[in-house]
XYZ file of C-alpha atoms in Angstrom:
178
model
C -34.760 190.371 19.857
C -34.705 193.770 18.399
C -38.786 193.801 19.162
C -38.147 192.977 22.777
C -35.561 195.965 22.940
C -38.125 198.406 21.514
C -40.799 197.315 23.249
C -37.969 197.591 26.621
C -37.552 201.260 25.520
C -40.777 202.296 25.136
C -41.597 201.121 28.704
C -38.711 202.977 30.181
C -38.905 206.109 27.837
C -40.487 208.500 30.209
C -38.198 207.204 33.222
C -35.243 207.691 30.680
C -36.124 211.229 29.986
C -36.835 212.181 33.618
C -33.291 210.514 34.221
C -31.449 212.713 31.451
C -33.059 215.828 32.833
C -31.416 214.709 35.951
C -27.971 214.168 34.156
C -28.724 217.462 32.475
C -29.200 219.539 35.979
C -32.543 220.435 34.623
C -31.800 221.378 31.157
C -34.796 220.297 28.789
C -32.864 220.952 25.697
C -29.556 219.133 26.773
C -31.440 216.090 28.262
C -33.354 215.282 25.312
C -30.360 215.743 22.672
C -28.668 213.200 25.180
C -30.843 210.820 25.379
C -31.671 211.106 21.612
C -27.129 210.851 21.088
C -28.056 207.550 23.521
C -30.560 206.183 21.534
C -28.537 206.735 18.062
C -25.188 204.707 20.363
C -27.824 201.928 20.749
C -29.159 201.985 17.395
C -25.304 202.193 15.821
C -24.410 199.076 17.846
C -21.814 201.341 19.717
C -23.638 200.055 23.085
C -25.127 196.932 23.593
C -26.435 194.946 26.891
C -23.780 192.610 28.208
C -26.620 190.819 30.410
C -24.557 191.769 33.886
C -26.996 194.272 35.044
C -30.790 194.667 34.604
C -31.566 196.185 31.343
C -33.142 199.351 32.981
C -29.968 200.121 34.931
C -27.911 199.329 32.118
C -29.702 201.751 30.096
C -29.366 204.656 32.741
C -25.789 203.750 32.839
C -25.667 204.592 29.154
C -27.507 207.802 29.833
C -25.456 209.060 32.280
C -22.289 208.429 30.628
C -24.115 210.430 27.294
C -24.663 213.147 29.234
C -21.284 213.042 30.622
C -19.537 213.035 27.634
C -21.713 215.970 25.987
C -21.378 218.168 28.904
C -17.603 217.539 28.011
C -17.707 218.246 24.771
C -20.193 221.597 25.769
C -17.258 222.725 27.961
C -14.522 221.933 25.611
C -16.861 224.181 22.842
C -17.228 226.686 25.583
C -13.763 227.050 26.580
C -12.566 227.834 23.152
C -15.208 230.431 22.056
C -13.578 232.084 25.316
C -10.073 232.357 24.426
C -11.413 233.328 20.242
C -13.759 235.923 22.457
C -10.699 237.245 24.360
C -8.375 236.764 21.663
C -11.020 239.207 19.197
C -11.537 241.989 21.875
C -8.088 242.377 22.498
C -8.023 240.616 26.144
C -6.479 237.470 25.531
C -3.331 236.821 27.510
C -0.623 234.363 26.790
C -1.903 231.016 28.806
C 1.844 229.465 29.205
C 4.057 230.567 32.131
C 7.428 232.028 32.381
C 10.343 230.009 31.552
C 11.089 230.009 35.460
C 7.652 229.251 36.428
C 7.791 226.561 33.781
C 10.631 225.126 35.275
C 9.649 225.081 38.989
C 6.445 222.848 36.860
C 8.807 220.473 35.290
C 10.931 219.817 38.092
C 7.223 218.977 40.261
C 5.896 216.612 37.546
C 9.324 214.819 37.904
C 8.870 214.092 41.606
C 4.975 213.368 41.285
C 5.801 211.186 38.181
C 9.137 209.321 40.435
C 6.373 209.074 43.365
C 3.714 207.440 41.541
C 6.396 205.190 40.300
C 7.492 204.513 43.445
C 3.742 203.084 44.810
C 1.950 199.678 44.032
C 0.684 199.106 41.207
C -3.251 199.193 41.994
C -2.109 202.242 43.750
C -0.421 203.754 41.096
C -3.364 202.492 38.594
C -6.419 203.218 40.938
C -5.002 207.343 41.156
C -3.779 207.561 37.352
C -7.912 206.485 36.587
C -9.293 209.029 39.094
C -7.344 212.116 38.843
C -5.642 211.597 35.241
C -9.541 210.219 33.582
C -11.305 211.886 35.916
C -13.365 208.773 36.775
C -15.273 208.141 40.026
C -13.999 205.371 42.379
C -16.512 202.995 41.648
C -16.051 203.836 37.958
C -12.174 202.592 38.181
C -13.457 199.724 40.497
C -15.543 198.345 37.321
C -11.980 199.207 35.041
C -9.759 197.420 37.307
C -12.300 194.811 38.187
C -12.012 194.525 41.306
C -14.884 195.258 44.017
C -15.390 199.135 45.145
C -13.714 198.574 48.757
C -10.781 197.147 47.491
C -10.958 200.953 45.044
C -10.998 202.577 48.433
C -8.295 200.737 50.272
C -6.301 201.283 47.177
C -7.002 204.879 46.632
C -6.812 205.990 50.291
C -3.299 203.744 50.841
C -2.454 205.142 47.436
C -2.876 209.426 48.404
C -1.423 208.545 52.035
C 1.770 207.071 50.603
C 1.947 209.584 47.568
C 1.740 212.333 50.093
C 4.498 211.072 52.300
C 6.981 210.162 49.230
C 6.307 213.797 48.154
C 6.522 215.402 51.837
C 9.925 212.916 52.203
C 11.292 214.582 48.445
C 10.615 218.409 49.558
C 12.276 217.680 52.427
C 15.397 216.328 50.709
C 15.214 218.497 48.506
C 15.580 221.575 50.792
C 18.718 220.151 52.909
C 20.109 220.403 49.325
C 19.847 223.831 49.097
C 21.146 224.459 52.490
């Protein structure tokens, strides 16, 4: 087994690499530290072949996700050498907003969160996975398990009764102030 999985990366080494590059927008460096963090997941057992996908697309899967996660972690890095940076040179400005302004956020994450509570649940769960994880449609298709156009119905049902509950609550919400 493990000889038929080298032998499977070998073949598909120079594919691999051309496919991190991709991942990498063209970044040599990046692309081969991802797919070398991809081959050390494989080697650790943290990712294995489940058999539901041919092992080539399985193993670009892994790739991309790599690449995903480490150009996460390079903007998470990047972000806070910025605010040290601005903090050192003087510049840095406090991030959090004025007790008003703070407010005004509150009282909007209270209606969004009473919306979302207020929609199906593969509504509810199909826009908590896209804009909360920041995962593609098809990506919370595979999570919910359920097939891509069902994602879609979902998601576009989902926004199109989210933005009426929301339109329907700043309405209300002004004849109260009146």
């Amino acid at each position: 087994m493990e000889r038929e999985l080298a032998d499977h990366l070998e073949s598909l080494h120079a594919d691999a690499y051309g496919w991190a590059l991709h991942c990498c927008a063209g970044d040599f460096s990046r692309a081969e530290e991802v797919l070398q963090n991809a081959y050390l997941k494989l080697a650790s057992g943290r990712s294995r072949p489940a058999g539901a996908s041919s092992f080539k697309t399985w193993w670009f899967g892994v790739i991309r996700y790599t690449a995903h996660e480490e150009f996460r972690r390079l903007r998470y890095r990047e972000s806070l050498l910025g605010k040290l940076w601005l903090q050192i040179s003087g510049d840095f400005q406090d991030p959090r907003p004025s007790p008003s302004h703070q407010a005004e956020l509150d009282e909007q994450t209270l209606q969004l969160r009473a919306a979302l509570a207020q929609l199906p649940t593969r509504q509810a769960e199909v826009l908590h996975l896209v804009f909360y994880q920041d995962l593609t449609l098809s990506e919370a298709a595979v999570v919910m398990k359920v097939g891509l156009g069902s994602v879609r119905q979902h998601y576009e049902r989902g926004k199109a009764r989210l933005r009426s509950l929301l339109q329907t609550s700043d309405s209300d919400h002004e004849n109260l102030l009146r």
